[in-house]
Coordinates of C-alpha atoms and ligand atoms in Angstrom, one line a residue:
M17 CA 12.1 17.7 -5.9
A18 CA 14.7 15.1 -6.8
L19 CA 13.5 11.7 -5.8
P20 CA 15.8 9.2 -4.0
T21 CA 16.3 5.8 -5.6
S22 CA 16.2 4.3 -2.1
L23 CA 14.4 5.3 1.1
P24 CA 16.2 7.0 4.0
V25 CA 17.6 5.0 7.0
L26 CA 17.1 6.3 10.5
S27 CA 18.4 4.9 13.8
L28 CA 16.0 4.9 16.7
A29 CA 18.9 4.8 19.1
D30 CA 19.6 8.4 18.1
L31 CA 16.5 9.5 20.1
D32 CA 18.3 8.6 23.3
A33 CA 21.8 9.5 22.3
G34 CA 22.0 13.1 23.5
E35 CA 20.4 16.4 22.5
A36 CA 22.2 16.9 19.2
Q37 CA 21.4 13.4 17.9
R38 CA 17.9 13.5 19.1
T39 CA 17.3 16.9 17.3
A40 CA 18.8 15.5 14.1
F41 CA 16.6 12.4 14.3
I42 CA 13.5 14.4 14.7
K43 CA 14.5 16.6 11.7
D44 CA 15.2 13.6 9.5
L45 CA 12.0 11.9 10.6
A46 CA 10.0 15.0 9.7
H47 CA 11.7 15.2 6.3
A48 CA 11.4 11.5 5.5
T49 CA 7.7 11.3 6.3
H50 CA 6.8 14.6 4.8
A51 CA 8.6 14.0 1.5
Y52 CA 8.3 10.2 1.1
G53 CA 6.0 8.9 3.8
F54 CA 8.4 5.9 4.2
F55 CA 11.7 5.2 5.8
Y56 CA 13.8 2.3 7.2
L57 CA 14.2 2.3 11.0
T58 CA 17.2 0.5 12.6
N59 CA 18.3 -0.2 16.2
T60 CA 14.7 -0.7 17.4
G61 CA 15.9 -2.8 20.3
L62 CA 14.1 -5.9 19.0
A63 CA 15.8 -8.9 20.6
P64 CA 17.6 -10.9 17.9
E65 CA 16.2 -14.1 19.4
L66 CA 12.6 -12.8 18.9
E67 CA 13.4 -11.6 15.4
A68 CA 14.4 -15.1 14.6
R69 CA 11.7 -16.9 16.6
L70 CA 8.5 -15.3 15.3
P71 CA 9.3 -15.7 11.6
A72 CA 10.4 -19.3 12.2
L73 CA 7.0 -20.0 13.9
A74 CA 5.2 -18.2 11.0
R75 CA 6.9 -20.5 8.5
E76 CA 5.9 -23.5 10.7
F77 CA 2.3 -22.3 10.7
F78 CA 2.1 -21.9 7.0
A79 CA 3.6 -25.4 6.5
L80 CA 0.8 -27.0 8.6
P81 CA -1.8 -29.1 6.9
D82 CA -4.8 -27.1 5.7
A83 CA -7.0 -28.5 8.4
A84 CA -4.8 -27.2 11.1
K85 CA -4.7 -23.7 9.5
L86 CA -8.4 -23.7 8.9
E87 CA -9.1 -24.5 12.5
I88 CA -8.6 -20.7 13.1
E89 CA -10.2 -19.5 9.9
S90 CA -11.2 -15.8 10.1
I91 CA -14.7 -16.7 8.9
N92 CA -15.3 -17.9 12.5
S93 CA -14.5 -14.5 13.9
A94 CA -16.7 -11.5 13.9
Q95 CA -13.5 -9.6 14.8
F96 CA -11.8 -10.6 11.5
R97 CA -9.1 -12.4 13.5
G98 CA -7.4 -15.6 12.5
Y99 CA -6.3 -17.2 9.3
T100 CA -7.3 -16.0 5.8
R101 CA -6.5 -18.5 3.1
L102 CA -5.1 -17.6 -0.3
G103 CA -7.4 -15.5 -2.3
G104 CA -9.6 -14.6 0.7
E105 CA -8.7 -10.9 0.8
R106 CA -9.1 -8.1 -1.7
T107 CA -7.6 -4.7 -2.5
K108 CA -9.6 -2.4 -4.8
G109 CA -11.9 -5.3 -5.5
A110 CA -9.1 -7.5 -6.9
V111 CA -7.9 -10.7 -5.1
D112 CA -4.6 -10.5 -3.2
W113 CA -2.4 -13.5 -3.5
R114 CA -1.3 -14.1 0.1
E115 CA -2.3 -16.1 3.1
Q116 CA -2.2 -14.5 6.5
I117 CA -3.1 -14.5 10.2
D118 CA -4.6 -11.4 11.7
I119 CA -3.9 -10.8 15.4
G120 CA -5.4 -7.9 17.4
P121 CA -5.8 -7.0 21.1
E122 CA -7.1 -9.9 23.2
G123 CA -10.6 -9.4 24.6
P124 CA -13.7 -11.4 25.7
N125 CA -16.3 -12.5 23.1
T126 CA -19.3 -10.2 23.4
D127 CA -20.9 -11.0 20.0
A128 CA -24.2 -12.1 21.6
E129 CA -24.5 -8.7 23.4
A130 CA -24.0 -6.6 20.3
P131 CA -27.6 -6.2 19.2
A132 CA -28.8 -4.9 22.6
R133 CA -25.7 -2.8 23.0
E134 CA -26.3 -1.1 19.6
A135 CA -30.0 -0.7 20.2
A136 CA -29.0 1.3 23.3
G137 CA -26.8 3.5 21.1
A138 CA -23.3 1.9 21.2
P139 CA -21.4 2.2 17.9
P140 CA -21.0 -0.9 15.7
H141 CA -17.2 -0.6 15.8
L142 CA -17.2 -2.1 19.3
R143 CA -17.9 -5.4 17.4
L144 CA -14.2 -5.4 16.6
L145 CA -13.3 -6.0 20.3
G146 CA -12.9 -9.7 21.0
P147 CA -10.7 -12.7 21.1
N148 CA -7.9 -13.8 18.8
Q149 CA -7.8 -17.3 17.3
W150 CA -4.7 -19.3 18.0
P151 CA -3.7 -22.6 16.4
S152 CA -3.7 -25.5 18.8
A153 CA -1.0 -27.2 16.6
L154 CA 1.5 -24.4 17.4
P155 CA 1.1 -23.1 21.0
S156 CA 4.3 -21.2 21.0
L157 CA 2.9 -18.8 18.3
R158 CA 0.8 -16.8 20.8
P159 CA 3.6 -15.7 23.2
A160 CA 5.9 -14.9 20.3
A161 CA 3.3 -12.7 18.6
E162 CA 2.4 -11.0 21.9
E163 CA 6.0 -10.2 22.6
W164 CA 6.4 -8.8 19.1
I165 CA 3.3 -6.6 19.5
A166 CA 4.4 -5.4 22.9
H167 CA 7.9 -4.4 21.6
L168 CA 6.6 -2.6 18.5
T169 CA 4.1 -0.8 20.7
T170 CA 6.9 0.8 22.6
V171 CA 8.8 1.6 19.4
A172 CA 5.7 3.2 17.9
F173 CA 5.0 5.3 21.0
K174 CA 8.6 6.7 20.7
L175 CA 8.0 7.6 17.1
L176 CA 4.7 9.3 17.9
S177 CA 6.3 11.6 20.5
A178 CA 9.1 12.4 18.0
W179 CA 6.5 13.3 15.4
S180 CA 4.6 15.4 18.0
V181 CA 7.8 17.5 18.6
A182 CA 8.5 17.6 14.8
L183 CA 5.1 19.0 14.3
G184 CA 5.6 21.8 16.9
Q185 CA 3.5 20.1 19.6
P186 CA 4.2 18.8 23.1
E187 CA 5.5 15.3 23.2
D188 CA 2.3 13.8 24.4
Y189 CA 0.2 15.4 21.7
F190 CA -1.1 12.2 20.0
T191 CA -1.1 10.1 23.2
Q192 CA -3.3 12.3 25.3
C193 CA -6.4 11.2 23.4
W194 CA -5.0 7.8 22.4
G195 CA -6.6 5.4 25.0
E196 CA -5.8 1.7 24.9
S197 CA -4.0 1.1 21.6
F198 CA -5.7 -1.1 19.0
P199 CA -2.9 -2.5 17.0
L200 CA -3.1 -5.2 14.3
L201 CA -0.3 -7.6 13.5
K202 CA -0.5 -9.6 10.3
I203 CA 1.6 -12.6 9.7
V204 CA 1.7 -12.9 5.9
R205 CA 3.0 -15.4 3.3
Y206 CA 3.0 -14.6 -0.4
P207 CA 3.5 -17.7 -2.5
G208 CA 5.6 -17.6 -5.6
A209 CA 4.0 -16.7 -9.0
T210 CA 2.9 -19.5 -11.2
D211 CA 1.7 -19.1 -14.7
E212 CA -1.7 -20.5 -13.8
S213 CA -3.4 -17.3 -12.9
A214 CA -2.7 -13.7 -13.8
A215 CA -4.2 -12.6 -10.5
R216 CA -1.0 -13.9 -8.7
A217 CA 1.0 -11.0 -9.9
Q218 CA -0.8 -8.9 -7.2
G219 CA 0.7 -10.0 -3.9
V220 CA -1.2 -7.0 -2.5
G221 CA -2.5 -4.3 -4.7
A222 CA -1.5 -0.6 -4.6
H223 CA -2.9 0.9 -1.4
K224 CA -2.4 3.4 1.4
D225 CA -2.5 1.9 4.9
A226 CA -5.6 2.9 6.9
A227 CA -3.6 2.9 10.2
F228 CA -1.7 5.7 12.0
V229 CA 1.7 4.2 11.4
T230 CA 2.9 0.8 10.1
L231 CA 6.1 -1.0 11.1
L232 CA 6.8 -3.7 8.6
W233 CA 9.3 -6.6 9.0
V234 CA 10.2 -8.4 5.8
E235 CA 12.2 -11.6 5.6
P236 CA 15.8 -10.9 4.6
G237 CA 16.3 -11.1 0.8
A238 CA 12.6 -11.0 0.0
D239 CA 12.0 -8.1 -2.4
G240 CA 8.7 -7.2 -3.9
L241 CA 7.6 -4.1 -1.9
Q242 CA 7.3 -1.1 -4.1
V243 CA 6.6 2.5 -3.0
Q244 CA 5.1 5.3 -5.1
L245 CA 7.2 8.4 -4.8
G246 CA 6.7 11.8 -6.4
E247 CA 3.5 13.5 -7.4
E248 CA 0.8 11.0 -8.1
E249 CA -2.6 11.7 -9.6
A250 CA -5.8 11.4 -7.6
D251 CA -6.6 8.2 -9.5
G252 CA -3.3 6.6 -8.3
S253 CA -1.4 6.9 -11.6
G254 CA 1.8 8.8 -12.0
G255 CA 4.7 9.2 -9.6
V256 CA 7.7 6.8 -9.7
W257 CA 7.5 3.3 -8.3
V258 CA 10.7 2.6 -6.3
D259 CA 11.7 -0.8 -4.9
A260 CA 11.9 -1.0 -1.1
P261 CA 13.9 -4.2 -0.5
P262 CA 14.4 -5.3 3.1
V263 CA 17.4 -3.8 4.9
E264 CA 19.1 -6.1 7.5
G265 CA 18.0 -5.3 11.0
A266 CA 15.5 -2.6 9.9
F267 CA 11.8 -2.1 9.9
V268 CA 10.1 -0.3 7.0
V269 CA 8.0 2.4 8.6
N270 CA 5.2 4.3 6.8
I271 CA 2.5 6.8 7.5
G272 CA -1.1 5.7 7.4
E273 CA -4.1 7.7 6.3
M274 CA -5.1 8.6 9.9
L275 CA -1.8 10.4 10.5
E276 CA -1.9 12.0 7.1
Y277 CA -5.4 13.2 7.9
A278 CA -4.4 14.5 11.4
T279 CA -1.6 16.6 9.8
Q280 CA -3.8 17.7 6.8
G281 CA -1.3 16.0 4.5
Y282 CA 1.9 17.4 6.0
L283 CA 2.9 13.8 6.7
K284 CA 2.3 11.6 3.6
A285 CA 0.4 8.3 3.4
T286 CA 2.2 6.9 0.5
R287 CA 0.7 4.3 -1.9
H288 CA 2.6 1.0 -2.0
R289 CA 2.2 -2.6 -3.3
V290 CA 3.8 -6.0 -3.2
V291 CA 4.6 -7.9 -6.4
A292 CA 4.3 -11.6 -5.9
P293 CA 7.6 -13.4 -5.6
P294 CA 9.0 -15.3 -8.6
N295 CA 8.1 -18.9 -9.4
G296 CA 9.7 -21.2 -6.8
R297 CA 10.1 -18.6 -4.1
D298 CA 7.8 -17.3 -1.4
R299 CA 7.9 -14.2 0.8
L300 CA 7.2 -13.8 4.5
S301 CA 6.3 -10.4 6.1
L302 CA 5.0 -9.1 9.3
P303 CA 3.1 -5.8 9.0
F304 CA 2.2 -4.2 12.3
F305 CA -0.4 -1.5 12.1
F306 CA -0.4 0.8 15.1
N307 CA -3.6 2.6 16.0
P308 CA -5.3 4.3 18.9
A309 CA -8.4 3.0 20.8
L310 CA -11.4 2.4 18.6
D311 CA -13.3 5.3 20.2
A312 CA -10.3 7.7 20.1
K313 CA -10.8 11.0 18.4
I314 CA -7.4 12.5 17.6
P315 CA -7.7 16.2 17.1
L316 CA -6.3 17.7 13.9
V317 CA -2.8 19.2 14.5
N318 CA -2.6 22.9 14.6
L319 CA 0.6 23.2 12.5
P320 CA 3.1 26.0 12.9
P321 CA 2.8 28.4 9.9
E322 CA 6.0 27.2 8.2
L323 CA 4.7 23.6 8.2
Q324 CA 1.1 24.6 7.4
A325 CA 2.4 26.2 4.2
K326 CA 3.8 22.8 3.2
A327 CA 0.7 20.8 4.1
R328 CA -0.8 19.3 1.0
G329 CA -4.3 19.0 2.3
V330 CA -6.1 15.6 2.1
T331 CA -7.8 14.8 -1.1
R332 CA -10.3 12.1 -0.5
D333 CA -12.1 9.7 -2.7
P334 CA -15.8 10.7 -1.9
T335 CA -16.7 6.9 -1.6
N336 CA -14.0 6.4 1.0
A337 CA -14.6 9.0 3.7
I338 CA -12.3 9.4 6.7
Y339 CA -14.2 9.5 9.9
P340 CA -12.9 11.4 13.0
T341 CA -13.4 8.3 15.2
Y342 CA -10.7 5.8 14.5
G343 CA -13.0 2.7 15.0
E344 CA -15.3 3.8 12.2
N345 CA -12.5 3.7 9.7
Q346 CA -11.2 0.5 11.0
I347 CA -14.5 -1.4 10.7
K348 CA -15.1 -0.1 7.3
S349 CA -11.8 -1.2 6.0
R350 CA -12.2 -4.7 7.6
L351 CA -15.7 -5.0 6.0
R352 CA -14.2 -4.3 2.6
A353 CA -11.2 -6.5 2.9
H354 CA -13.0 -9.6 4.1
P355 CA -16.3 -9.9 2.3
D356 CA -16.9 -13.5 3.5
V357 CA -16.5 -12.6 7.2
S358 CA -18.7 -9.5 6.6
E359 CA -21.5 -11.3 5.0
R360 CA -21.6 -13.9 7.7
H361 CA -21.2 -11.6 10.8
H362 CA -22.1 -8.1 9.7
A363 CA -24.6 -8.3 6.9
D364 CA -26.6 -5.5 8.5
L365 CA -23.7 -3.1 8.3
L366 CA -23.1 -4.0 4.7
L367 CA -26.7 -3.2 3.9
K368 CA -26.5 0.1 5.8
A369 CA -23.3 1.1 4.0
K370 CA -24.7 0.3 0.6
A371 CA -27.9 2.2 1.4
A372 CA -25.7 5.2 2.3
G373 CA -24.0 4.9 -1.1
E374 CA -20.6 3.8 0.2
N375 CA -18.5 1.6 -2.0
M376 CA -18.1 -1.6 -0.1
S377 CA -16.4 -3.6 -2.8
G378 CA -13.1 -1.7 -2.8
G379 CA -11.1 -4.0 -0.6
A380 CA -9.0 -3.2 2.4
Y381 CA -7.2 -0.4 0.9
A382 CA -9.6 1.3 -1.5
Ligands
AKG8 O1 4.0 -7.5 2.9 C1 4.5 -6.4 2.8 O2 5.6 -6.2 2.6 C2 3.6 -5.2 2.8 C3 2.1 -5.5 3.1 C4 1.3 -4.3 3.1 O3 1.5 -3.3 2.6 C5 0.0 -4.4 3.9 O4 -0.4 -5.4 4.4 O5 -0.6 -3.3 4.1
FE2_9 FE1 0.3 -1.7 3.3

């Protein structure tokens, strides 16, 4: 297969532009996400005002004094919400050179009830339900982030129904067992490289996203994202690393491991990484990971024979099993990514995982 030097661009508006354009969109979507696992999506209906407002607030947040940022440090949150300072996160055990805020669905704090709940048989992933942390120095961040999440949720649902049709299923195939979505928005800043530390070359290390689907916004002009196309080896080597610079007005969309798993590899979760910006520059991005409810079990898609013939199967690292319940995957990847939060709030789960022989030092995206 000839590899493109840049990723395909699809317009979401085509889905509502009459039968012919809708059919063409679904076909292009299937091709892009089977062959590459990545594409650019334009015309998502995001209000230009919001597209300017949230990144501007993100920049304001990162420019706050450390004390104001650390007020919402993720170490305070058993749900891994809030601010993670530079060097606080890992991929494949190596430190990522970025600072970020993690924002999930808002919920009451039930940390104190977890032991009794679990003694009565509730799964540990319910520990991920709880409140976000918002900076008191920047009250306008919360409504902007919530509007962003709400809009991308509608965009992601449109994509899910288009994939359902592309996979020969009814439109509501994925959503019938979906439940209340459990998305995660990250607000991320990668500082420029300095020659002080070699670790800074890894903005975020090579990984596949654990989510169903990711919709990534990148600040215009900020390159650094690279995508591994072609046939890679099981150990992650091989293939061709292609630059995926931001395209004006577009989100980068990519398949996560849960959707790859549900389609037995027909849709591809493609490895990607971010190279730290050059000295004197920094890079802002807003990855949005779209996921079903923590207790959702999404059935494997019964592919039509012509697609089944092209499904690659899912080869898994035996130390990084995919569980049928979404929440089990989610809590494991959070435990790996944030060892400090895990040791403080979930030491019992770390011990259990180690006793079961799982590799818990792999980082978010082992
Ligand atoms: O910041 C980016 O451009 C991508 C980040 C990413 O791949 C991730 O957080 O999973
Ligand atoms: Fe990613």
